[in-house]
Coordinates of N, CA, C and O in Angstrom, one line a residue:
X1 N -36.5 -20.2 25.7 CA -35.8 -21.1 26.7 C -36.9 -21.9 27.4 O -37.9 -21.4 27.8
X2 N -36.6 -23.2 27.5 CA -37.6 -24.1 28.1 C -37.1 -24.4 29.5 O -35.9 -24.8 29.7
X3 N -38.0 -24.3 30.4 CA -37.6 -24.7 31.8 C -38.5 -25.9 32.2 O -39.7 -25.9 31.9
X4 N -37.9 -26.8 32.9 CA -38.5 -28.0 33.4 C -38.4 -28.1 34.9 O -37.3 -28.0 35.5
X5 N -39.5 -28.4 35.6 CA -39.5 -28.5 37.0 C -40.2 -29.8 37.4 O -41.4 -30.0 37.2
X6 N -39.5 -30.7 38.0 CA -40.0 -32.0 38.4 C -40.6 -31.9 39.8 O -40.1 -31.1 40.6
X7 N -41.6 -32.8 40.1 CA -42.1 -32.9 41.5 C -42.7 -34.3 41.6 O -42.9 -35.0 40.6
X8 N -43.0 -34.6 42.9 CA -43.6 -35.9 43.1 C -42.7 -37.0 43.6 O -43.2 -38.1 44.0
X9 N -41.4 -36.8 43.7 CA -40.5 -37.8 44.2 C -40.7 -38.0 45.7 O -41.4 -37.2 46.4
X10 N -40.1 -39.0 46.2 CA -40.2 -39.3 47.6 C -39.9 -40.8 47.9 O -39.3 -41.5 47.1
X11 N -40.3 -41.2 49.1 CA -40.1 -42.6 49.6 C -41.4 -43.4 49.3 O -42.5 -42.9 49.6
X12 N -41.2 -44.5 48.7 CA -42.4 -45.4 48.4 C -42.0 -46.8 48.7 O -40.8 -47.2 48.5
X13 N -42.9 -47.6 49.1 CA -42.7 -49.0 49.4 C -42.8 -49.8 48.1 O -43.5 -49.5 47.2
X14 N -42.0 -50.8 48.0 CA -42.0 -51.7 46.9 C -43.4 -52.2 46.7 O -44.1 -52.6 47.7
X15 N -43.9 -52.2 45.4 CA -45.3 -52.7 45.2 C -46.3 -51.6 45.2 O -47.5 -51.8 44.9
X16 N -45.9 -50.4 45.7 CA -46.8 -49.3 45.8 C -46.9 -48.5 44.5 O -46.8 -49.1 43.4
X17 N -47.2 -47.2 44.6 CA -47.2 -46.4 43.4 C -46.8 -45.0 43.7 O -46.9 -44.5 44.8
X18 N -46.3 -44.3 42.7 CA -45.9 -42.9 42.8 C -46.0 -42.3 41.4 O -45.8 -42.9 40.4
X19 N -46.4 -41.0 41.4 CA -46.5 -40.3 40.2 C -45.6 -39.1 40.2 O -45.7 -38.2 41.0
X20 N -44.7 -39.0 39.2 CA -43.8 -37.9 39.0 C -44.5 -36.9 38.0 O -45.1 -37.4 37.0
X21 N -44.3 -35.6 38.2 CA -44.8 -34.6 37.3 C -43.6 -33.8 36.8 O -42.6 -33.6 37.6
X22 N -43.7 -33.2 35.6 CA -42.7 -32.3 35.1 C -43.5 -31.2 34.4 O -44.1 -31.4 33.3
X23 N -43.4 -30.0 35.0 CA -44.1 -28.9 34.4 C -43.1 -28.1 33.5 O -41.9 -27.9 33.9
X24 N -43.5 -27.7 32.3 CA -42.6 -27.0 31.4 C -43.1 -25.7 31.1 O -44.3 -25.3 31.3
X25 N -42.2 -24.9 30.5 CA -42.6 -23.5 30.2 C -42.6 -23.2 28.7 O -42.9 -22.1 28.2
X26 N -42.4 -24.3 27.9 CA -42.3 -24.1 26.4 C -43.6 -23.8 25.8 O -44.7 -24.4 26.1
X27 N -43.6 -22.9 24.8 CA -44.9 -22.5 24.1 C -45.3 -23.6 23.1 O -46.5 -23.6 22.7
X28 N -44.4 -24.4 22.7 CA -44.7 -25.4 21.7 C -44.6 -26.8 22.3 O -44.1 -27.8 21.7
X29 N -44.9 -26.9 23.6 CA -44.8 -28.2 24.3 C -45.4 -29.3 23.6 O -44.8 -30.4 23.6
X30 N -46.5 -29.1 23.0 CA -47.2 -30.3 22.4 C -46.4 -31.0 21.3 O -46.7 -32.2 21.0
X31 N -45.4 -30.3 20.7 CA -44.6 -31.0 19.7 C -43.3 -31.5 20.2 O -42.6 -32.1 19.4
X32 N -43.0 -31.2 21.4 CA -41.7 -31.7 22.0 C -41.7 -33.2 22.3 O -42.7 -33.8 22.7
X33 N -40.6 -33.8 22.1 CA -40.3 -35.1 22.6 C -40.0 -34.9 24.1 O -39.1 -34.2 24.5
X34 N -40.7 -35.6 24.9 CA -40.5 -35.6 26.4 C -40.0 -36.9 26.9 O -40.5 -38.0 26.5
X35 N -39.0 -36.9 27.7 CA -38.4 -38.1 28.2 C -38.2 -38.1 29.7 O -38.2 -37.0 30.3
X36 N -38.1 -39.2 30.3 CA -37.7 -39.4 31.7 C -36.4 -40.3 31.7 O -36.4 -41.3 31.0
X37 N -35.5 -39.8 32.5 CA -34.3 -40.6 32.7 C -34.1 -40.7 34.2 O -34.7 -40.1 35.0
X38 N -33.1 -41.6 34.5 CA -32.8 -41.8 36.0 C -31.3 -42.1 36.1 O -30.7 -42.6 35.2
X39 N -30.9 -41.7 37.3 CA -29.5 -42.0 37.6 C -29.3 -42.5 39.1 O -29.7 -41.7 40.0
X40 N -28.9 -43.7 39.2 CA -28.6 -44.2 40.6 C -27.2 -44.0 41.0 O -26.3 -43.7 40.1
X41 N -26.9 -44.0 42.3 CA -25.6 -43.7 42.7 C -24.6 -44.6 42.1 O -24.7 -45.8 42.1
X42 N -23.5 -44.0 41.6 CA -22.4 -44.8 41.0 C -22.7 -45.4 39.6 O -21.9 -46.1 39.0
X43 N -23.9 -45.0 39.0 CA -24.3 -45.5 37.7 C -24.5 -44.4 36.7 O -24.6 -43.2 37.1
X44 N -24.4 -44.7 35.5 CA -24.7 -43.7 34.4 C -26.2 -43.4 34.4 O -27.0 -44.2 34.7
X45 N -26.5 -42.2 33.8 CA -27.9 -41.9 33.6 C -28.5 -42.8 32.5 O -27.8 -43.0 31.5
X46 N -29.7 -43.3 32.8 CA -30.3 -44.2 31.8 C -31.7 -43.8 31.4 O -32.4 -43.1 32.2
X47 N -32.0 -44.2 30.2 CA -33.3 -43.9 29.7 C -34.4 -44.7 30.4 O -34.2 -45.9 30.7
X48 N -35.6 -44.0 30.7 CA -36.7 -44.7 31.3 C -37.9 -44.8 30.3 O -38.4 -45.8 30.1
X49 N -38.3 -43.6 29.8 CA -39.5 -43.6 29.0 C -39.4 -42.3 28.1 O -38.8 -41.3 28.5
X50 N -40.2 -42.3 27.0 CA -40.3 -41.2 26.1 C -41.7 -41.1 25.6 O -42.3 -42.1 25.3
X51 N -42.1 -39.9 25.3 CA -43.4 -39.6 24.7 C -43.1 -38.7 23.5 O -42.6 -37.6 23.7
X52 N -43.5 -39.2 22.3 CA -43.0 -38.5 21.1 C -44.2 -38.2 20.2 O -45.1 -39.0 20.0
X53 N -44.2 -36.9 19.8 CA -45.3 -36.4 18.9 C -45.1 -37.0 17.5 O -44.0 -37.0 17.0
X54 N -46.2 -37.5 17.0 CA -46.2 -38.1 15.6 C -47.0 -37.4 14.6 O -47.3 -37.9 13.5
X55 N -47.5 -36.2 15.0 CA -48.3 -35.4 14.1 C -49.8 -35.4 14.6 O -50.2 -36.4 15.2
X56 N -50.4 -34.3 14.4 CA -51.8 -34.2 14.8 C -51.9 -34.4 16.3 O -51.3 -33.7 17.1
X57 N -52.8 -35.3 16.7 CA -53.0 -35.6 18.1 C -52.4 -37.0 18.5 O -52.7 -37.5 19.6
X58 N -51.5 -37.5 17.7 CA -50.9 -38.8 17.9 C -49.6 -38.7 18.6 O -48.7 -38.0 18.2
X59 N -49.5 -39.5 19.6 CA -48.2 -39.6 20.4 C -47.9 -41.1 20.5 O -48.7 -41.9 20.7
X60 N -46.6 -41.4 20.5 CA -46.1 -42.7 20.7 C -45.3 -42.7 22.0 O -44.7 -41.7 22.4
X61 N -45.4 -43.8 22.7 CA -44.6 -44.0 24.0 C -43.6 -45.1 23.9 O -43.9 -46.1 23.2
X62 N -42.5 -44.9 24.5 CA -41.4 -45.9 24.5 C -40.9 -46.1 25.9 O -40.9 -45.2 26.7
X63 N -40.5 -47.3 26.2 CA -40.0 -47.6 27.6 C -38.8 -48.5 27.5 O -38.5 -49.3 26.6
X64 N -38.0 -48.4 28.6 CA -36.9 -49.3 28.8 C -37.5 -50.6 29.2 O -38.6 -50.7 29.7
X65 N -36.7 -51.7 28.9 CA -37.2 -53.0 29.2 C -37.4 -53.2 30.8 O -38.3 -53.9 31.2
X66 N -36.6 -52.4 31.5 CA -36.7 -52.6 33.0 C -38.0 -52.0 33.6 O -38.3 -52.4 34.7
X67 N -38.6 -51.1 32.9 CA -39.8 -50.5 33.5 C -41.1 -50.8 32.7 O -42.2 -50.5 33.1
X68 N -40.9 -51.4 31.5 CA -42.1 -51.7 30.6 C -43.1 -52.5 31.4 O -42.8 -53.5 32.0
X69 N -44.4 -52.1 31.3 CA -45.4 -52.8 32.0 C -45.7 -52.3 33.4 O -46.7 -52.7 34.0
X70 N -44.8 -51.5 34.0 CA -44.9 -51.0 35.3 C -45.1 -49.5 35.3 O -45.8 -48.9 36.2
X71 N -44.3 -48.8 34.5 CA -44.4 -47.4 34.4 C -45.1 -46.9 33.2 O -45.1 -47.6 32.1
X72 N -45.7 -45.7 33.3 CA -46.5 -45.2 32.2 C -46.1 -43.7 32.1 O -46.3 -42.9 33.0
X73 N -45.7 -43.3 30.9 CA -45.5 -41.9 30.6 C -46.7 -41.3 29.9 O -47.3 -41.9 29.0
X74 N -47.1 -40.1 30.3 CA -48.2 -39.4 29.7 C -48.0 -37.9 29.7 O -47.1 -37.5 30.4
X75 N -48.9 -37.2 29.0 CA -48.7 -35.8 28.9 C -50.1 -35.1 28.9 O -51.0 -35.7 28.4
X76 N -50.1 -33.9 29.4 CA -51.3 -33.1 29.4 C -50.9 -31.8 28.7 O -50.2 -30.9 29.4
X77 N -51.2 -31.6 27.5 CA -50.7 -30.4 26.7 C -51.3 -29.1 27.2 O -50.7 -28.1 27.1
X78 N -52.6 -29.2 27.8 CA -53.2 -28.1 28.3 C -52.5 -27.5 29.5 O -52.5 -26.3 29.8
X79 N -51.8 -28.4 30.2 CA -51.1 -28.0 31.4 C -49.6 -28.0 31.2 O -48.8 -27.7 32.1
X80 N -49.1 -28.2 30.0 CA -47.7 -28.3 29.7 C -46.9 -29.2 30.7 O -45.9 -28.8 31.2
X81 N -47.5 -30.3 30.9 CA -47.0 -31.2 31.9 C -46.9 -32.6 31.4 O -47.8 -33.1 30.7
X82 N -45.8 -33.3 31.8 CA -45.6 -34.7 31.5 C -45.5 -35.4 32.8 O -45.0 -34.9 33.8
X83 N -46.0 -36.7 32.8 CA -46.1 -37.5 34.0 C -45.4 -38.8 33.8 O -45.2 -39.3 32.7
X84 N -44.9 -39.3 34.9 CA -44.4 -40.7 34.9 C -45.1 -41.4 36.1 O -44.8 -41.1 37.3
X85 N -46.1 -42.3 35.8 CA -46.8 -43.1 36.7 C -45.9 -44.3 37.0 O -45.7 -45.1 36.1
X86 N -45.5 -44.5 38.3 CA -44.7 -45.6 38.6 C -45.5 -46.6 39.5 O -45.9 -46.3 40.6
X87 N -45.9 -47.7 38.9 CA -46.6 -48.8 39.6 C -45.7 -49.9 39.9 O -44.8 -50.2 39.1
X88 N -46.0 -50.6 41.0 CA -45.1 -51.7 41.4 C -43.6 -51.4 41.4 O -42.9 -52.2 40.8
X89 N -43.2 -50.3 41.9 CA -41.8 -50.0 41.9 C -41.0 -51.0 42.7 O -41.5 -51.7 43.6
X90 N -39.7 -51.2 42.3 CA -38.8 -52.1 43.0 C -37.7 -51.3 43.6 O -37.4 -50.2 43.2
X91 N -37.0 -51.9 44.6 CA -35.8 -51.2 45.2 C -34.8 -50.8 44.1 O -34.2 -49.7 44.2
X92 N -34.7 -51.5 43.0 CA -33.7 -51.2 42.0 C -34.2 -50.0 41.2 O -33.4 -49.5 40.3
X93 N -35.4 -49.5 41.4 CA -35.8 -48.3 40.7 C -35.4 -47.0 41.5 O -35.6 -45.9 41.0
X94 N -34.8 -47.2 42.6 CA -34.3 -46.1 43.4 C -33.2 -45.3 42.6 O -32.3 -45.8 42.1
X95 N -33.5 -44.0 42.4 CA -32.6 -43.1 41.6 C -33.1 -41.7 41.7 O -34.2 -41.4 42.2
X96 N -32.3 -40.8 41.2 CA -32.8 -39.5 40.9 C -33.4 -39.5 39.5 O -32.8 -40.0 38.5
X97 N -34.6 -39.1 39.4 CA -35.3 -39.1 38.1 C -35.3 -37.7 37.5 O -35.7 -36.7 38.2
X98 N -35.0 -37.6 36.2 CA -34.9 -36.4 35.5 C -35.9 -36.3 34.3 O -36.0 -37.3 33.6
X99 N -36.5 -35.2 34.2 CA -37.4 -34.9 33.0 C -36.5 -34.2 32.0 O -35.6 -33.4 32.3
X100 N -36.7 -34.6 30.7 CA -36.0 -34.0 29.7 C -36.9 -33.7 28.5 O -37.9 -34.3 28.3
X101 N -36.5 -32.7 27.7 CA -37.3 -32.3 26.6 C -36.4 -32.0 25.4 O -35.2 -31.6 25.5
X102 N -36.9 -32.4 24.2 CA -36.2 -32.1 22.9 C -37.2 -31.4 22.0 O -38.4 -31.8 21.9
X103 N -36.8 -30.3 21.4 CA -37.7 -29.6 20.5 C -37.9 -30.4 19.2 O -38.8 -30.0 18.4
X104 N -37.2 -31.4 18.9 CA -37.5 -32.3 17.8 C -38.5 -33.3 18.1 O -38.9 -33.4 19.3
X105 N -39.0 -33.9 17.1 CA -40.1 -34.9 17.3 C -39.6 -36.3 17.0 O -40.3 -37.2 16.5
X106 N -38.3 -36.5 17.3 CA -37.7 -37.8 17.0 C -37.6 -38.6 18.4 O -37.2 -38.0 19.4
X107 N -37.7 -39.9 18.3 CA -37.6 -40.7 19.5 C -36.1 -41.0 19.7 O -35.3 -41.3 18.7
X108 N -35.6 -40.9 20.9 CA -34.2 -41.2 21.2 C -34.1 -41.6 22.7 O -34.8 -41.1 23.5
X109 N -33.3 -42.6 22.9 CA -32.9 -43.1 24.2 C -31.7 -42.4 24.8 O -31.2 -42.7 25.9
X110 N -31.1 -41.6 23.9 CA -29.8 -41.0 24.3 C -30.0 -39.6 25.0 O -30.7 -38.8 24.5
X111 N -29.4 -39.5 26.1 CA -29.5 -38.2 26.9 C -29.0 -37.0 26.1 O -29.5 -35.9 26.2
X112 N -28.0 -37.3 25.2 CA -27.5 -36.2 24.4 C -28.5 -35.6 23.4 O -28.3 -34.5 22.9
X113 N -29.5 -36.3 23.1 CA -30.5 -35.9 22.2 C -31.5 -34.9 22.8 O -32.3 -34.2 22.1
X114 N -31.4 -34.7 24.1 CA -32.4 -33.8 24.8 C -31.6 -32.6 25.2 O -30.6 -32.6 25.9
X115 N -32.2 -31.4 24.8 CA -31.5 -30.2 25.1 C -31.9 -29.5 26.4 O -31.2 -28.6 26.8
X116 N -33.0 -29.9 27.0 CA -33.5 -29.3 28.2 C -33.7 -30.3 29.3 O -34.2 -31.4 29.0
X117 N -33.3 -30.0 30.5 CA -33.4 -30.9 31.6 C -33.9 -30.2 32.9 O -33.7 -29.0 33.1
X118 N -34.6 -31.0 33.7 CA -35.0 -30.5 35.0 C -33.9 -30.8 36.0 O -32.9 -31.3 35.7
X119 N -34.2 -30.4 37.2 CA -33.2 -30.5 38.3 C -33.1 -31.9 38.9 O -32.2 -32.2 39.6
X120 N -34.1 -32.7 38.6 CA -34.1 -34.0 39.2 C -35.0 -34.1 40.5 O -35.0 -33.2 41.2
X121 N -35.5 -35.3 40.7 CA -36.3 -35.5 41.9 C -35.9 -37.0 42.4 O -35.9 -37.9 41.6
X122 N -35.7 -37.1 43.7 CA -35.2 -38.3 44.2 C -36.4 -39.3 44.5 O -37.4 -38.9 45.0
X123 N -36.3 -40.5 44.0 CA -37.2 -41.6 44.3 C -36.5 -42.7 45.0 O -35.5 -43.2 44.5
X124 N -37.0 -43.0 46.2 CA -36.4 -44.1 47.0 C -37.5 -45.2 47.2 O -38.6 -44.9 47.7
X125 N -37.2 -46.4 46.8 CA -38.1 -47.5 46.9 C -37.6 -48.4 48.0 O -36.5 -49.0 47.9
X126 N -38.4 -48.6 49.1 CA -38.0 -49.4 50.2 C -38.5 -50.8 50.0 O -39.6 -51.0 49.5
X127 N -37.8 -51.8 50.5 CA -38.2 -53.2 50.3 C -39.0 -53.7 51.5 O -39.2 -53.0 52.5

């Protein structure tokens, strides 16, 4: 069983920066597809970013158009942790952010493709 625990959320000013962390318990973390999703009040959960193992030490990253160029997903396999660096956040980035994991090595923007989820962490961006 894989457990995910997010941290690092909070209040940040627009144009600032914030880093979210997601610690996992999986023994094969390095091969998991790791994703970040978010859900704003009254809206559906949406894809933010994914980090996908491509074999060996190669990983590919993917982003939604709304965060591309501002957010960066990365992982530290030695710490079984994935990060979301949020630079220049905007008020519209305000949401609960969820870390997700899939034991497969396929890229997906669909939340149904991820079998493991964290509890979520609130990010509020003030203008």
